[in-house]
Short mmCIF file of C-alpha atoms and ligand atoms in Angstrom, two decimals:
data_model
loop_
_atom_site.label_atom_id
_atom_site.label_comp_id
_atom_site.label_asym_id
_atom_site.label_seq_id
_atom_site.Cartn_x
_atom_site.Cartn_y
_atom_site.Cartn_z
CA MET A 166 -9.16 18.34 25.45
CA PHE A 167 -7.10 17.71 22.29
CA ASP A 168 -7.90 20.32 19.55
CA LYS A 169 -4.36 19.86 18.30
CA VAL A 170 -4.03 19.70 14.53
CA ILE A 171 -1.41 17.23 13.34
CA THR A 172 -0.32 17.08 9.71
CA VAL A 173 1.72 14.32 8.12
CA ASN A 174 2.95 13.20 4.73
CA ALA A 175 2.88 9.49 3.94
CA ARG A 176 3.91 7.52 0.89
CA PRO A 177 2.44 4.52 -0.86
CA ASN A 178 4.26 1.24 -0.81
CA LEU A 179 4.71 -1.22 -3.60
CA ALA A 180 4.42 -4.90 -2.72
CA LEU A 181 7.08 -6.98 -4.46
CA VAL A 182 5.61 -10.11 -2.90
CA LYS A 183 1.90 -9.53 -2.72
CA TYR A 184 -0.88 -9.68 -0.16
CA TRP A 185 -4.07 -10.97 -1.76
CA GLY A 186 -6.45 -12.67 0.64
CA LYS A 187 -7.47 -12.46 4.26
CA ARG A 188 -7.87 -15.30 6.73
CA ARG A 189 -11.44 -16.31 7.31
CA GLN A 190 -13.00 -16.66 10.72
CA GLY A 191 -11.59 -19.76 12.40
CA GLU A 192 -8.70 -21.08 14.42
CA ASP A 193 -6.18 -18.52 13.21
CA CYS A 194 -8.56 -15.58 12.93
CA GLN A 195 -11.02 -14.50 15.58
CA ASP A 196 -12.59 -11.74 13.50
CA PRO A 197 -12.36 -11.08 9.72
CA ALA A 198 -12.47 -7.33 10.47
CA LEU A 199 -8.92 -7.69 11.81
CA ASN A 200 -7.65 -7.96 8.21
CA LEU A 201 -5.35 -10.88 8.91
CA PRO A 202 -3.52 -11.91 5.75
CA GLN A 203 -3.21 -15.41 4.38
CA ASN A 204 0.51 -14.81 3.78
CA SER A 205 3.36 -12.47 4.62
CA SER A 206 4.26 -9.79 2.08
CA PHE A 207 7.30 -7.70 1.18
CA SER A 208 7.25 -4.09 0.04
CA ILE A 209 9.26 -1.00 -0.70
CA THR A 210 7.98 2.43 0.24
CA LEU A 211 7.89 4.72 -2.78
CA ASP A 212 9.34 8.20 -3.11
CA ALA A 213 8.35 10.03 -6.28
CA GLY A 214 8.92 13.51 -4.88
CA ASN A 215 5.63 15.37 -4.67
CA GLU A 216 3.97 13.10 -7.19
CA LEU A 217 2.93 10.22 -4.95
CA LEU A 218 2.18 11.68 -1.60
CA THR A 219 -0.73 11.70 0.81
CA LYS A 220 -0.91 14.73 3.05
CA THR A 221 -3.31 14.34 5.96
CA SER A 222 -4.34 16.61 8.81
CA VAL A 223 -6.20 15.27 11.83
CA VAL A 224 -7.76 16.97 14.83
CA PHE A 225 -9.89 15.60 17.68
CA SER A 226 -12.28 18.06 19.28
CA GLU A 227 -15.25 18.09 21.64
CA LYS A 228 -16.82 20.50 19.13
CA PHE A 229 -17.46 17.66 16.70
CA GLU A 230 -20.58 15.56 16.96
CA GLU A 231 -19.43 12.99 14.41
CA ASP A 232 -16.25 11.96 12.66
CA MET A 233 -15.77 13.85 9.40
CA PHE A 234 -13.56 12.84 6.53
CA TYR A 235 -12.63 14.95 3.50
CA LEU A 236 -10.75 13.26 0.67
CA ASN A 237 -9.28 15.39 -2.11
CA GLY A 238 -11.56 18.28 -1.14
CA LYS A 239 -14.77 16.23 -1.02
CA LYS A 240 -16.70 15.41 2.13
CA GLN A 241 -17.13 11.63 2.35
CA ASP A 242 -20.29 9.81 3.35
CA MET A 243 -19.56 8.26 6.76
CA ASN A 244 -22.44 5.81 6.23
CA ASP A 245 -20.46 4.11 3.47
CA PRO A 246 -19.85 0.56 4.80
CA GLU A 247 -16.29 0.35 3.46
CA LEU A 248 -15.40 3.69 5.04
CA GLN A 249 -16.87 2.52 8.33
CA GLU A 250 -14.67 -0.58 8.18
CA ARG A 251 -11.61 1.57 7.58
CA PHE A 252 -12.49 3.89 10.45
CA LEU A 253 -12.45 0.88 12.83
CA ALA A 254 -8.73 1.58 13.06
CA LEU A 255 -9.45 5.09 14.36
CA GLU A 256 -11.92 3.61 16.83
CA LYS A 257 -9.20 1.32 18.11
CA LEU A 258 -6.89 4.31 18.70
CA ARG A 259 -9.67 6.13 20.55
CA LYS A 260 -10.11 3.11 22.79
CA LEU A 261 -6.41 3.13 23.63
CA ALA A 262 -6.64 6.84 24.43
CA ARG A 263 -9.79 6.19 26.51
CA THR A 264 -11.76 8.85 24.71
CA LYS A 265 -14.87 9.15 22.60
CA THR A 266 -13.91 12.51 21.10
CA LYS A 267 -14.68 12.75 17.39
CA ALA A 268 -12.20 13.63 14.68
CA LEU A 269 -11.90 15.71 11.56
CA VAL A 270 -9.64 14.07 8.97
CA VAL A 271 -8.65 15.96 5.82
CA SER A 272 -6.57 14.08 3.29
CA ASN A 273 -5.21 14.98 -0.14
CA ASN A 274 -3.61 12.49 -2.52
CA SER A 275 -1.28 13.73 -5.19
CA PHE A 276 -2.07 10.74 -7.38
CA PRO A 277 -5.11 9.06 -8.92
CA THR A 278 -7.25 7.33 -6.31
CA ALA A 279 -8.37 3.74 -7.00
CA SER A 280 -6.27 3.27 -10.11
CA GLY A 281 -4.11 0.43 -8.87
CA LEU A 282 -1.61 2.77 -7.25
CA ALA A 283 -1.98 2.11 -3.56
CA SER A 284 -3.62 5.28 -2.28
CA SER A 285 -5.42 3.44 0.51
CA ALA A 286 -2.04 2.43 1.94
CA SER A 287 -0.61 5.93 2.17
CA GLY A 288 -4.03 7.31 3.17
CA LEU A 289 -4.64 4.98 6.08
CA SER A 290 -1.05 5.10 7.31
CA ALA A 291 -1.13 8.91 7.22
CA MET A 292 -4.44 9.03 9.06
CA ILE A 293 -3.48 6.59 11.81
CA PHE A 294 0.01 8.03 12.26
CA ALA A 295 -1.41 11.57 12.54
CA ALA A 296 -4.32 10.49 14.76
CA SER A 297 -2.02 8.73 17.23
CA LYS A 298 -0.04 11.97 17.60
CA ALA A 299 -3.19 14.11 17.83
CA LEU A 300 -4.39 11.86 20.68
CA GLY A 301 -1.00 12.14 22.36
CA LEU A 302 -0.60 8.36 22.35
CA GLU A 303 2.85 7.01 22.92
CA ILE A 304 2.76 3.58 21.36
CA SER A 305 5.34 1.53 19.48
CA MET A 306 5.41 1.50 15.68
CA GLU A 307 4.67 -2.22 15.92
CA LYS A 308 1.44 -1.54 17.79
CA LEU A 309 0.61 1.28 15.38
CA SER A 310 1.12 -1.09 12.47
CA GLU A 311 -1.28 -3.59 14.07
CA ILE A 312 -3.91 -0.85 14.31
CA THR A 313 -3.27 0.54 10.83
CA ARG A 314 -3.70 -2.98 9.40
CA ILE A 315 -7.29 -2.96 10.64
CA GLY A 316 -7.97 0.05 8.40
CA SER A 317 -6.22 -1.43 5.39
CA GLY A 318 -3.89 -4.41 5.20
CA SER A 319 -1.28 -2.93 2.87
CA ALA A 320 -1.29 0.33 4.86
CA CYS A 321 0.53 -1.26 7.79
CA ARG A 322 3.59 -1.47 5.51
CA SER A 323 3.50 2.28 4.69
CA LEU A 324 4.23 3.14 8.33
CA PHE A 325 7.83 2.33 7.57
CA GLY A 326 10.27 3.56 4.98
CA GLY A 327 12.66 1.41 2.98
CA PHE A 328 12.19 -2.36 2.67
CA VAL A 329 9.38 -3.77 4.74
CA VAL A 330 8.03 -7.21 5.63
CA TRP A 331 4.50 -7.62 6.91
CA ASP A 332 4.60 -10.90 8.81
CA ARG A 333 1.54 -13.08 8.47
CA GLY A 334 1.57 -13.96 12.14
CA GLU A 335 -0.22 -16.91 13.73
CA LYS A 336 -2.29 -15.44 16.53
CA PRO A 337 -6.06 -15.25 16.04
CA ASP A 338 -6.14 -11.77 17.64
CA GLY A 339 -3.69 -10.40 15.05
CA SER A 340 -1.20 -9.06 17.58
CA ASP A 341 1.68 -10.69 15.70
CA SER A 342 0.51 -9.71 12.20
CA VAL A 343 2.56 -6.54 11.94
CA ALA A 344 4.99 -4.85 9.59
CA ARG A 345 8.67 -4.27 10.27
CA GLN A 346 11.44 -2.50 8.40
CA ILE A 347 14.27 -4.77 7.29
CA PHE A 348 16.41 -2.13 5.53
CA ASP A 349 15.99 1.62 5.45
CA GLU A 350 15.49 3.80 2.37
CA ASN A 351 19.24 4.38 1.88
CA TYR A 352 20.19 0.70 1.89
CA TRP A 353 20.02 -0.04 -1.86
CA SER A 354 20.47 3.50 -3.09
CA ASP A 355 20.53 2.77 -6.83
CA LEU A 356 17.23 0.89 -6.89
CA ARG A 357 14.60 2.67 -8.99
CA ILE A 358 10.96 2.18 -9.89
CA VAL A 359 9.56 3.23 -13.26
CA ILE A 360 5.81 3.65 -12.93
CA CYS A 361 3.74 3.47 -16.11
CA LEU A 362 0.19 4.74 -15.88
CA THR A 363 -1.98 2.99 -18.40
CA THR A 364 -5.29 4.29 -17.10
CA GLN A 365 -6.71 6.73 -14.58
CA GLU A 366 -10.04 4.94 -14.39
CA LYS A 367 -11.45 3.68 -11.12
CA LYS A 368 -11.15 -0.10 -10.95
CA LYS A 369 -14.28 -2.19 -11.36
CA VAL A 370 -13.62 -4.56 -8.47
CA SER A 371 -12.16 -3.16 -5.23
CA SER A 372 -9.21 -5.03 -3.74
CA ARG A 373 -11.21 -5.71 -0.63
CA SER A 374 -14.06 -7.49 -2.40
CA GLY A 375 -11.82 -8.98 -5.10
CA MET A 376 -9.54 -10.80 -2.68
CA LYS A 377 -12.53 -12.10 -0.77
CA GLN A 378 -13.93 -13.60 -3.97
CA THR A 379 -10.53 -15.13 -4.82
CA VAL A 380 -10.17 -16.82 -1.42
CA ALA A 381 -13.73 -18.13 -1.68
CA THR A 382 -13.69 -19.43 -5.25
CA SER A 383 -10.21 -19.97 -6.71
CA ASN A 384 -8.78 -23.47 -6.62
CA LEU A 385 -5.42 -22.13 -7.68
CA TYR A 386 -5.43 -19.90 -4.61
CA LYS A 387 -5.08 -22.95 -2.37
CA VAL A 388 -1.36 -23.07 -3.21
CA ARG A 389 -0.82 -19.31 -3.28
CA PRO A 390 -0.11 -18.60 0.44
CA ALA A 391 2.72 -21.16 0.59
CA ILE A 392 4.24 -19.85 -2.65
CA ALA A 393 4.08 -16.26 -1.42
CA GLU A 394 5.57 -17.19 1.95
CA GLU A 395 8.49 -18.85 0.17
CA ASN A 396 8.86 -15.79 -2.09
CA VAL A 397 9.08 -13.47 0.93
CA ARG A 398 11.94 -15.54 2.36
CA SER A 399 13.75 -15.66 -0.98
CA ILE A 400 13.35 -11.96 -1.79
CA GLU A 401 14.55 -11.01 1.68
CA SER A 402 17.68 -13.03 1.10
CA ALA A 403 18.16 -11.54 -2.42
CA ALA A 404 17.78 -8.03 -0.97
CA LYS A 405 20.31 -8.84 1.71
CA LYS A 406 22.82 -9.78 -1.01
CA LYS A 407 21.65 -6.98 -3.34
CA ASP A 408 21.31 -9.75 -5.92
CA PHE A 409 19.16 -7.93 -8.49
CA GLU A 410 18.89 -10.92 -10.84
CA THR A 411 17.14 -13.06 -8.21
CA PHE A 412 15.28 -10.07 -6.75
CA GLY A 413 13.81 -9.24 -10.16
CA LYS A 414 12.79 -12.80 -11.00
CA ILE A 415 10.88 -13.17 -7.73
CA ILE A 416 9.09 -9.84 -8.30
CA MET A 417 7.82 -10.90 -11.74
CA THR A 418 6.82 -14.44 -10.83
CA ASP A 419 5.05 -13.37 -7.64
CA ALA A 420 2.99 -10.73 -9.46
CA MET A 421 1.98 -13.17 -12.20
CA ASN A 422 1.18 -15.83 -9.61
CA MET A 423 -1.19 -13.43 -7.82
CA HIS A 424 -2.81 -12.35 -11.11
CA ALA A 425 -3.31 -16.01 -12.06
CA THR A 426 -5.36 -16.51 -8.89
CA MET A 427 -7.36 -13.37 -9.72
CA MET A 428 -8.17 -14.76 -13.16
CA ASP A 429 -9.02 -18.13 -11.59
CA THR A 430 -11.65 -16.40 -9.44
CA ARG A 431 -15.37 -16.88 -10.19
CA PRO A 432 -16.35 -14.60 -11.86
CA PRO A 433 -12.82 -13.89 -13.17
CA ILE A 434 -11.09 -10.71 -12.04
CA ILE A 435 -8.83 -9.30 -14.73
CA TYR A 436 -7.03 -6.18 -13.61
CA ILE A 437 -4.35 -5.95 -16.29
CA ASN A 438 -5.21 -4.58 -19.73
CA ASP A 439 -3.75 -4.87 -23.25
CA ILE A 440 -1.22 -2.12 -22.54
CA SER A 441 -0.05 -3.95 -19.40
CA LYS A 442 0.50 -7.06 -21.53
CA GLU A 443 2.55 -5.10 -24.06
CA ILE A 444 4.67 -3.76 -21.19
CA ILE A 445 5.29 -7.33 -19.99
CA TYR A 446 6.37 -8.40 -23.49
CA ALA A 447 8.62 -5.34 -23.93
CA VAL A 448 10.40 -5.88 -20.59
CA GLU A 449 10.79 -9.62 -21.26
CA GLU A 450 12.26 -8.78 -24.68
CA LEU A 451 14.71 -6.29 -23.16
CA ASN A 452 15.82 -8.82 -20.54
CA GLU A 453 16.28 -11.42 -23.29
CA GLU A 454 18.29 -9.03 -25.48
CA GLU A 455 20.57 -8.06 -22.60
CA GLY A 456 20.91 -11.60 -21.24
CA ARG A 457 20.13 -10.41 -17.72
CA ILE A 458 17.27 -8.99 -15.68
CA VAL A 459 17.29 -5.30 -16.59
CA GLY A 460 13.78 -4.62 -15.35
CA ALA A 461 11.20 -6.50 -13.28
CA TYR A 462 7.53 -5.65 -13.78
CA THR A 463 4.81 -5.92 -11.22
CA PHE A 464 1.10 -5.05 -11.19
CA ASP A 465 -1.25 -4.55 -8.26
CA ALA A 466 -5.03 -4.57 -8.44
CA GLY A 467 -4.98 -2.49 -11.60
CA PRO A 468 -3.32 -2.19 -15.01
CA ASN A 469 -0.58 0.29 -14.12
CA ALA A 470 2.89 -1.24 -14.31
CA CYS A 471 5.77 -0.70 -11.94
CA ILE A 472 9.16 -1.72 -13.29
CA ILE A 473 11.91 -2.18 -10.72
CA CYS A 474 15.44 -1.64 -12.00
CA LEU A 475 18.82 -0.19 -11.17
CA GLU A 476 19.51 3.50 -11.79
CA LYS A 477 21.93 2.74 -14.63
CA ASP A 478 19.15 1.02 -16.60
CA VAL A 479 16.31 3.53 -16.15
CA ASN A 480 16.84 5.20 -19.54
CA LYS A 481 17.17 1.84 -21.30
CA ILE A 482 13.79 0.82 -19.91
CA ILE A 483 12.12 4.12 -20.76
CA ARG A 484 13.45 3.87 -24.35
CA LYS A 485 12.11 0.34 -24.64
CA LEU A 486 8.70 1.46 -23.37
CA GLU A 487 8.49 4.03 -26.16
CA SER A 488 7.53 1.10 -28.41
CA VAL A 489 4.42 0.47 -26.29
CA GLU A 490 1.41 2.47 -27.41
CA GLY A 491 -1.07 3.87 -24.91
CA ILE A 492 1.11 4.56 -21.87
CA ARG A 493 -0.32 7.79 -20.48
CA ASN A 494 2.41 8.83 -18.13
CA VAL A 495 5.75 7.57 -16.83
CA MET A 496 7.01 8.47 -13.36
CA LYS A 497 10.27 7.64 -11.69
CA ALA A 498 10.53 6.75 -8.02
CA LYS A 499 13.12 5.74 -5.48
CA VAL A 500 12.77 3.87 -2.23
CA GLY A 501 11.32 6.35 0.24
CA LYS A 502 10.78 7.20 3.85
CA GLY A 503 7.92 6.42 6.21
CA PRO A 504 5.43 9.08 7.39
CA GLU A 505 6.80 12.50 8.24
CA LEU A 506 5.35 14.84 10.77
CA LEU A 507 5.03 18.33 9.28
CA SER A 508 5.34 21.40 11.40
CA ASP A 509 2.23 23.53 11.88
CA ASP A 510 3.29 26.22 9.43
CA GLN A 511 3.85 23.66 6.65
CA ASN A 512 0.33 24.34 5.35
CA SER A 513 -2.02 22.30 7.47
CA LEU A 514 -5.18 21.18 5.66
CA ILE A 515 -7.26 22.23 8.66
CA ASP A 516 -7.86 25.83 9.74
CA MET A 517 -6.33 25.88 13.21
CA LYS A 518 -8.82 28.38 14.66
CA GLU A 519 -12.09 27.28 13.10
CA LEU A 520 -11.25 23.55 12.94
CA VAL A 521 -12.66 23.23 9.43
CA PRO A 522 -10.91 22.18 6.21
CA VAL A 523 -8.98 25.05 4.66
CA SER A 524 -10.66 26.07 1.44
C1 LIG B 180 -0.46 -5.56 -1.92
N1 LIG B 180 -2.76 -5.25 -2.80
O1 LIG B 180 0.20 -6.41 -1.28
C2 LIG B 180 -1.62 -6.08 -2.74
C3 LIG B 180 -1.24 -6.36 -4.15
C4 LIG B 180 -3.33 -5.19 -4.12
C5 LIG B 180 -2.53 -6.13 -4.93
O2 LIG B 180 -2.81 -4.84 -0.64
O3 LIG B 180 -8.90 -4.81 2.28
O4 LIG B 180 -6.16 -2.14 -0.08
O5 LIG B 180 -7.70 -2.71 2.83
O6 LIG B 180 -6.71 -4.92 3.43
O7 LIG B 180 -4.58 -3.40 1.43
C6 LIG B 180 -4.64 -4.06 -1.81
O8 LIG B 180 -5.38 -4.41 -0.71
O9 LIG B 180 -6.90 -4.25 1.05
C7 LIG B 180 -3.36 -4.75 -1.72
P1 LIG B 180 -7.57 -4.17 2.46
P2 LIG B 180 -5.70 -3.43 0.47
O10 LIG B 180 -0.15 -4.34 -1.92
#
């Protein structure tokens, strides 16, 4: 049964209104492992050519005694508690397929893992998308997004291309906490993202544990979900009108609002660094000089900056950033597609005959 190798490419997404905090067990959450967010979020899926891509091959086979996972060529320890939590999503798929057959998952990221660029989002969405095909499951993207969310919250947004809203939902079982595309990748064709890498170091506090600490200890966080919810509504309406001025202002204020709650956490979580701060000042200065929003910066759980702008202003922003010392690399991205199924001959990461990772 099975033994069919499926390979997909998936892309990271960039939240422009952020998810930072899960619901705790209670009336609106029956199990914290469901990864139910405190607020809705809004993202764009990123396309930086081959630079920000997760390629993943999955096969289920009776030959396997255990699940195996290789990330960037390295076999991962399946006893790792965080990995086990993430694989709950795969377990859920297996349940739907009424099977106990184990899987081999081989995944390669073309960007630095755990550096604040969302590799877990593209990774989990690639794995779950590929696994659903390998199991021959015919389920809606909405259902797939519900399952992917269990592996990683932000990953449920990477199942779609373009502009995506992940609705908070109200149900304690999480069946209405799913992502949906609101516009496809061609909708706002001159939107660009300038990504500035300021470090390649692994972050000190993982998003998963960081957001838990924030929800538990930050007083400021008490007002965050309502602010974020309002920001999702406003940015959706700005996107609908392609009103970049409003769009950009919401992006910057939402990112800073989330980072304020991180800093208000006990002990404080400070993801941005001195270079990030210089980038903020440089973009603010450029916007001031031009008398309009030229660029809008945002930061995730790390110090790398993403600056959203229109195509006509990309060079202006890059020139301005030349005054900032310490930026290691600048990449340009567009709004991209959701996961793509690759045909067998498009270099699978699993040897089709031996069912082992290709060396
Ligand atoms: C986001 N981040 O909305 C926010 C902005 C980081 C800052 O989603 O525990 O890796 O797997 O649900 O999705 C990072 O959190 O956390 C994240 P889990 P995830 O993109």
